[in-house]
mmCIF file of C-alpha atoms in Angstrom:
data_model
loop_
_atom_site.group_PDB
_atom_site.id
_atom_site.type_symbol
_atom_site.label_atom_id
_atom_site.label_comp_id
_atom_site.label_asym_id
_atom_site.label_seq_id
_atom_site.Cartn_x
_atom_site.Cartn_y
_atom_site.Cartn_z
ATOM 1 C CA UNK A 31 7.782 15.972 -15.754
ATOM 2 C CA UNK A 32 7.130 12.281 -14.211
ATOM 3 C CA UNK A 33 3.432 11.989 -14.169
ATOM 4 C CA UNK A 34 1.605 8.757 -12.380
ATOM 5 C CA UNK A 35 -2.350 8.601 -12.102
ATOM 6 C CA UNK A 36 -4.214 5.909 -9.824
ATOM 7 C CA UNK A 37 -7.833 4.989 -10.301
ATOM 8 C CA UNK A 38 -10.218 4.420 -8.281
ATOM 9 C CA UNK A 39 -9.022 7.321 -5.787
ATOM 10 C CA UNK A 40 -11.126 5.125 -3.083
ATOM 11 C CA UNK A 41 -12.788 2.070 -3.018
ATOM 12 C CA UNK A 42 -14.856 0.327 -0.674
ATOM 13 C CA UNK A 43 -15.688 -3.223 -0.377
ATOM 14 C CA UNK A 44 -16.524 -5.843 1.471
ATOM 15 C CA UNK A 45 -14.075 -8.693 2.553
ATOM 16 C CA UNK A 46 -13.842 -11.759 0.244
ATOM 17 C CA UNK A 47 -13.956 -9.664 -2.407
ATOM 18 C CA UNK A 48 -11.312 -9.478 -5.360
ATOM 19 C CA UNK A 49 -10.435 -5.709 -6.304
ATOM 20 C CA UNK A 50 -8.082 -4.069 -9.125
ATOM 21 C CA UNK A 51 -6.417 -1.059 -8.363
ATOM 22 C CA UNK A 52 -5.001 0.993 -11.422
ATOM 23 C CA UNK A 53 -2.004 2.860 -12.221
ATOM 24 C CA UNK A 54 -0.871 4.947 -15.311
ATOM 25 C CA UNK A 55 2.055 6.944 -15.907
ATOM 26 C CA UNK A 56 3.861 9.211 -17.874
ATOM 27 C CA UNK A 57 7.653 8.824 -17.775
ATOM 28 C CA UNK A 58 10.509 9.725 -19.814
ATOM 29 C CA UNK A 59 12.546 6.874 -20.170
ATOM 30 C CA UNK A 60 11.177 4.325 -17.842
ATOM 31 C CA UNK A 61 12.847 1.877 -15.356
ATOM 32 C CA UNK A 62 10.745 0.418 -13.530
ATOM 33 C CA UNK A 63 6.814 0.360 -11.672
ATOM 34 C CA UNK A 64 6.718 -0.010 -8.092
ATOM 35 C CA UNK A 65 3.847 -0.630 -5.831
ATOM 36 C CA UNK A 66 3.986 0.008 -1.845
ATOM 37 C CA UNK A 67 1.046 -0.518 0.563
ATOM 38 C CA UNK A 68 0.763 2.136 3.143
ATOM 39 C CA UNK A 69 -1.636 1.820 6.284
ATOM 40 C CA UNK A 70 -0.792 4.687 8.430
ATOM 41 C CA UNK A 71 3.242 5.299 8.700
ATOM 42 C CA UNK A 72 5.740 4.263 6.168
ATOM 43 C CA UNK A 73 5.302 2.586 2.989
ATOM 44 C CA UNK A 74 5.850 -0.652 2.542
ATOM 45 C CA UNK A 75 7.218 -2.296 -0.781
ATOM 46 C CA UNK A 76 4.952 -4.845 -3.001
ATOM 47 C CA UNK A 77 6.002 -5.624 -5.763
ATOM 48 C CA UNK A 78 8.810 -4.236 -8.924
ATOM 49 C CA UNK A 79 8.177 -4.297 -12.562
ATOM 50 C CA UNK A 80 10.547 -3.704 -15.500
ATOM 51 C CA UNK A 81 8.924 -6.165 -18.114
ATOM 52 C CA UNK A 82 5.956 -6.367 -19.721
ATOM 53 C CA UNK A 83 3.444 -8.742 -19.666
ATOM 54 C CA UNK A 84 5.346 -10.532 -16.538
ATOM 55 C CA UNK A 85 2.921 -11.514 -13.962
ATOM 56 C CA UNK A 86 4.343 -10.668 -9.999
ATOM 57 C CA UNK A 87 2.568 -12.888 -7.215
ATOM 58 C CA UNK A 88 2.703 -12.671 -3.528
ATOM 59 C CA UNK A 89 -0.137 -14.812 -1.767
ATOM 60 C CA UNK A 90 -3.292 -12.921 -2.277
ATOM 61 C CA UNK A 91 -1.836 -9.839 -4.416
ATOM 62 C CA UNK A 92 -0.626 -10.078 -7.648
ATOM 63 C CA UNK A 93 0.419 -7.109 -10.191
ATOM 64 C CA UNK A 94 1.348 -6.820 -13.728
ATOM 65 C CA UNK A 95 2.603 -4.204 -16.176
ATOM 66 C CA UNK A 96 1.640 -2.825 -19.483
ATOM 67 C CA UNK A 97 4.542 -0.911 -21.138
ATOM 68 C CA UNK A 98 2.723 -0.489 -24.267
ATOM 69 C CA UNK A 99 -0.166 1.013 -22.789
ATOM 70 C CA UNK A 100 1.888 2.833 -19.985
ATOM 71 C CA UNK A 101 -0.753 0.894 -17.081
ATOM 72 C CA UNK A 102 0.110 -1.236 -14.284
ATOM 73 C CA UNK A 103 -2.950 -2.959 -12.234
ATOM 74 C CA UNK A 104 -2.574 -4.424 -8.873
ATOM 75 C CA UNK A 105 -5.340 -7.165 -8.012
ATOM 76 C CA UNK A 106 -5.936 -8.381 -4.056
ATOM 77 C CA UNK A 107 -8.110 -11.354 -4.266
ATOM 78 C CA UNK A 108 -10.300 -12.892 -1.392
ATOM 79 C CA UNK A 109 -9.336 -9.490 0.343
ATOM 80 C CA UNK A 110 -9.248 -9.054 4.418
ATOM 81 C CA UNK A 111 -9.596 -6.723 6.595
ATOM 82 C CA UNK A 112 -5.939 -6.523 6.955
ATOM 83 C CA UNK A 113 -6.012 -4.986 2.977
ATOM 84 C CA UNK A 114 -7.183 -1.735 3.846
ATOM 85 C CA UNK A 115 -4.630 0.686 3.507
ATOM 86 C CA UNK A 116 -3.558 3.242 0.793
ATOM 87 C CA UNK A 117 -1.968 1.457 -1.978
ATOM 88 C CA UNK A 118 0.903 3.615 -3.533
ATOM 89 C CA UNK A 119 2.177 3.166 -7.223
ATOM 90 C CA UNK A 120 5.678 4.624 -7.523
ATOM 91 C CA UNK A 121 7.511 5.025 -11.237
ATOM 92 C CA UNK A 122 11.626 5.345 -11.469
ATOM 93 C CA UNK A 123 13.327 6.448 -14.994
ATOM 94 C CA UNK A 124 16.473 6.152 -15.846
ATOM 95 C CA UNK A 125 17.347 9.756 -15.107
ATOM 96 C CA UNK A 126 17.718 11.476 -11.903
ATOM 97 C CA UNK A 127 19.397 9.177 -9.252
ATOM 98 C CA UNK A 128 16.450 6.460 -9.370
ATOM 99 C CA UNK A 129 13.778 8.998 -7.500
ATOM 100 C CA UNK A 130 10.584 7.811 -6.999
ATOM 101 C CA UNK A 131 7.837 9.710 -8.482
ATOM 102 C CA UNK A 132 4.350 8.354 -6.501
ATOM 103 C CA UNK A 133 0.951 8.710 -7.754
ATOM 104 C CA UNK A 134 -1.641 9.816 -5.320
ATOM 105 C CA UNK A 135 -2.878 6.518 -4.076
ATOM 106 C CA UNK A 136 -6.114 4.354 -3.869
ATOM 107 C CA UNK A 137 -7.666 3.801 -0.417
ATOM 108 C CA UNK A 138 -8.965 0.477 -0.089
ATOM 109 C CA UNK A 139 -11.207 -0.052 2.617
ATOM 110 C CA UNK A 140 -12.433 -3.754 3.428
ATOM 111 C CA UNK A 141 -15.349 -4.221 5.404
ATOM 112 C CA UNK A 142 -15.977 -6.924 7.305
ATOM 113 C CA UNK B 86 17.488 -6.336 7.635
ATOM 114 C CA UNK B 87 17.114 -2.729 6.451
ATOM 115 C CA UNK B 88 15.627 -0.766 9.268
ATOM 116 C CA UNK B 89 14.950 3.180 8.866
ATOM 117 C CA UNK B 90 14.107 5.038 12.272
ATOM 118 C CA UNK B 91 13.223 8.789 12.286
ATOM 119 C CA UNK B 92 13.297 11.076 15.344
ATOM 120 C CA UNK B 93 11.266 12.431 16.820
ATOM 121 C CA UNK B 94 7.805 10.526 15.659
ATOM 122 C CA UNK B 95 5.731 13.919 16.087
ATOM 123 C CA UNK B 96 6.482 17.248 17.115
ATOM 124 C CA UNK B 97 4.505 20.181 17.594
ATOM 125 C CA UNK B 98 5.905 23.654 17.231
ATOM 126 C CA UNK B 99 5.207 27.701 17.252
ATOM 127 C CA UNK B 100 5.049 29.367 14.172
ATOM 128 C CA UNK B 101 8.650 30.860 13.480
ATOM 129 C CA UNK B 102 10.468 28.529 15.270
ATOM 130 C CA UNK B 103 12.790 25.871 13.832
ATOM 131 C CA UNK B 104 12.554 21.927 13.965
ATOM 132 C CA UNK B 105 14.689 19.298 13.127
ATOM 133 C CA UNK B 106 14.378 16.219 11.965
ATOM 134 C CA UNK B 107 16.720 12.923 11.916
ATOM 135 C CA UNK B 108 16.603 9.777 9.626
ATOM 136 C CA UNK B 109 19.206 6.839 10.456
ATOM 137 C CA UNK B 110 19.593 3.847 8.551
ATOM 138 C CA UNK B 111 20.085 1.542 12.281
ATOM 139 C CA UNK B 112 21.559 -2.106 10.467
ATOM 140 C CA UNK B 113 22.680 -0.325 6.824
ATOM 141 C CA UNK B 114 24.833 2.345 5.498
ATOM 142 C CA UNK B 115 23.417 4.876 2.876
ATOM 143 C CA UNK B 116 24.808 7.099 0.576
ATOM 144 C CA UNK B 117 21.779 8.417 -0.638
ATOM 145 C CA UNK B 118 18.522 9.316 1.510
ATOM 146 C CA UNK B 119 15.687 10.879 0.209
ATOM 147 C CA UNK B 120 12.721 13.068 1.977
ATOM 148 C CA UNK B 121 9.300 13.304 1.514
ATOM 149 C CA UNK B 122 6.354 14.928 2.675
ATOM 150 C CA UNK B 123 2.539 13.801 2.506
ATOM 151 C CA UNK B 124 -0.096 15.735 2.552
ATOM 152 C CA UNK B 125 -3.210 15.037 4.448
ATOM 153 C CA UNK B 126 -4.863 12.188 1.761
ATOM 154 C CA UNK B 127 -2.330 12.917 -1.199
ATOM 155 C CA UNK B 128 0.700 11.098 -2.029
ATOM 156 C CA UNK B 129 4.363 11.641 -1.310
ATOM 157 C CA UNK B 130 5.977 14.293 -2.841
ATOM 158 C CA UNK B 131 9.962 14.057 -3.139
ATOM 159 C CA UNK B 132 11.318 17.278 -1.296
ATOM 160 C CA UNK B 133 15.338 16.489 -2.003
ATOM 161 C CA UNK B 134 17.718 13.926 -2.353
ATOM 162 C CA UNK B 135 20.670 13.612 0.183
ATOM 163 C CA UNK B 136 23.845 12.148 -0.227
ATOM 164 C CA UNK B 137 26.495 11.658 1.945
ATOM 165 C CA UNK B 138 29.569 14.735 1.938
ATOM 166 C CA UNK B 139 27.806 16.172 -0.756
ATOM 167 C CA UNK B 140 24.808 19.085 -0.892
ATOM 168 C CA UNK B 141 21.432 18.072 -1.070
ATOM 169 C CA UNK B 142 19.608 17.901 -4.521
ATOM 170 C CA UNK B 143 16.121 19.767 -4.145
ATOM 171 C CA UNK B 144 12.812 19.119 -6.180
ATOM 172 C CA UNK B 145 11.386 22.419 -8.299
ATOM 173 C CA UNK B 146 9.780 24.456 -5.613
ATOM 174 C CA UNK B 147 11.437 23.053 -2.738
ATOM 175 C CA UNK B 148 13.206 26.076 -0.735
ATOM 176 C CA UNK B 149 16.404 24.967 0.210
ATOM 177 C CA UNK B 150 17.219 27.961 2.440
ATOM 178 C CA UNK B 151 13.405 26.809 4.360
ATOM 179 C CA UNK B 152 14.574 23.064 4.593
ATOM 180 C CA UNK B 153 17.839 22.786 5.566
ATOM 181 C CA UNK B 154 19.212 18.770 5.071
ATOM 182 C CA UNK B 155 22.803 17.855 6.271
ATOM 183 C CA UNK B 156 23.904 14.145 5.355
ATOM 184 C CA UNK B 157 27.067 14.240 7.621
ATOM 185 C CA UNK B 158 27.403 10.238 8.243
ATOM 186 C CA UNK B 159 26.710 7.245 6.155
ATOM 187 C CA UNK B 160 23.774 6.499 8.406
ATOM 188 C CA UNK B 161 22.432 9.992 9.111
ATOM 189 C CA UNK B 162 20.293 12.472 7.416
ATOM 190 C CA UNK B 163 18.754 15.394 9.279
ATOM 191 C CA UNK B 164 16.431 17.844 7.514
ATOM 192 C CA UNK B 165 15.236 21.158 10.030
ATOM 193 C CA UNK B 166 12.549 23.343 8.677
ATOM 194 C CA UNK B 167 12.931 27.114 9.634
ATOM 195 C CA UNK B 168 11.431 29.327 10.658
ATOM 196 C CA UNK B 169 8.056 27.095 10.793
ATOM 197 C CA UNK B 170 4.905 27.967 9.637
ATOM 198 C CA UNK B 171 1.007 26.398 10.069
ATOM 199 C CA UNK B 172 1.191 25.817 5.925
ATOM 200 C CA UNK B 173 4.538 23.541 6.773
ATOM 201 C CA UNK B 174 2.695 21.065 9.051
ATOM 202 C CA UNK B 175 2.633 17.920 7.043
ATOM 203 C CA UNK B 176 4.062 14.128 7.599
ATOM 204 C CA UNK B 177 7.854 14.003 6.551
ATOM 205 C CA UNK B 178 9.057 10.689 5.669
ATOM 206 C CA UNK B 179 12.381 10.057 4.688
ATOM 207 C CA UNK B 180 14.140 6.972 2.708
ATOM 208 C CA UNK B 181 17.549 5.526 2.822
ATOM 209 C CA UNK B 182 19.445 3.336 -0.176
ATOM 210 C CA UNK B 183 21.836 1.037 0.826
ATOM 211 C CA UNK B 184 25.159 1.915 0.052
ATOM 212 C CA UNK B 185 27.077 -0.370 -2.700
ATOM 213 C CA UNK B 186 23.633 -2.440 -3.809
ATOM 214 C CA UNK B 187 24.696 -4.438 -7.165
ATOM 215 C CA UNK B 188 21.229 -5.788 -7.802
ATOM 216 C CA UNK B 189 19.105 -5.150 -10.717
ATOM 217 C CA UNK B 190 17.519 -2.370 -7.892
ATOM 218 C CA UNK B 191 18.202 -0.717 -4.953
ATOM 219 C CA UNK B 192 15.186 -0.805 -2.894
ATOM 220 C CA UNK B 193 14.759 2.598 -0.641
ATOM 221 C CA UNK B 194 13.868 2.052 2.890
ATOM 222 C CA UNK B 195 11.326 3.757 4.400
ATOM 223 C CA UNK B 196 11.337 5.241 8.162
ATOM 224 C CA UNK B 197 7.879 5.654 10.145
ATOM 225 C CA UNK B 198 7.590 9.532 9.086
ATOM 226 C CA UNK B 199 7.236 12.469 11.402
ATOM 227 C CA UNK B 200 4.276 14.392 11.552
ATOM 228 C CA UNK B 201 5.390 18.207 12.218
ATOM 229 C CA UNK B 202 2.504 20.658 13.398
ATOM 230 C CA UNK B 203 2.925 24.279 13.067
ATOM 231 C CA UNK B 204 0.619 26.219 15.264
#
């Protein structure tokens, strides 16, 4: 079975700050890493990874992947108070129609 | 765009009763929809995948006689729980795929979720 694991389960910190969220996972025959930022309703998408070592950057966020090590980390720098949310890592394999398999989050909370 | 909408937003029910719930993909058509449901500070858990004509394909442990899902149109998918009960009350969310994608991947969609009380 698909297994994902994020670390910290919670963080708290104050705004300006750069954090690193972390994400492991167990998968059998791996597609791809997804990461999804949720702040009260539906997720929405960050970032995709399939390669290794690739660096993704959006403005303040920025992820990368590990397929070696099985470990994804998702960095926020100069965070706002707009960050907090629950941050989602999501794993797809080859098998089984794409699914998503989620870990169980990290809730960031920026304080101002 | 790629706009998800779910119906209705909350709903609060007696125990035994049934509720359903609808996901449309509004600017999109989608073969394949999937449902969730969140627990209060956990993640989402996939409950089954839906695909248009065809049955639904559930999770392990996911009663399909309890959560009914019909995918009758290429933008509809409704999923009713029966025959509610208090340990059902969660937040459904359900996803939508859009139908013949040819990227390297086909992003799901996500609506706004429904939270479903039981009392």
């Amino acid at each position: 079975e698909d297994k994902v694991v994020q670390s910290p389960l919670s963080l708290v910190v104050h705004e300006g700050d750069t954090v690193t969220l972390n994400c492991s996972y167990e998968v059998t025959n791996f597609r791809s890493l997804l990461w999804y930022k949720q702040e009260k309703k539906a997720p929405t998408f960050l970032f995709m990874l399939t390669s290794s070592g690739i660096e993704k950057k959006s403005g303040r966020l920025s992820s990368i992947l590990d397929k070696k090590e099985l470990f994804s980390i998702l960095n926020i720098t100069a965070t706002q108070t707009g960050d907090s949310a629950v941050y989602l890592c999501a794993v797809t394999s080859n098998f089984g129609n794409e699914k998503l398999t989620f870990g169980t989050g990290t809730r960031l909370t920026i304080i101002p | 765009g790629a706009v998800v909408s779910q119906h209705p937003s909350r709903v609060i029910c007696k125990s035994g009763t049934s509720v359903k719930i609808e996901c449309r993909s509004l600017d999109f058509q989608a073969t394949t929809m999937f449902w969730y449901r969140q627990f209060p500070k956990q993640s989402l858990m996939l409950m089954a995948t839906s695909n248009e004509g065809s049955k639904a394909t559930y999770e392990q442990g996911v009663e399909k006689d309890k959560f009914l899902i019909n995918h009758a149109s290429l933008t509809l998918s409704t999923l009713t729980v029966t025959s509610a009960h208090p340990e059902d009350s969660s937040f459904y969310i359900c996803s939508a795929r859009k139908m013949g994608f040819e990227g390297p991947y086909n992003e799901q969609f996500f609506g706004p979720g429904t939270r479903l009380t039981v009392l």
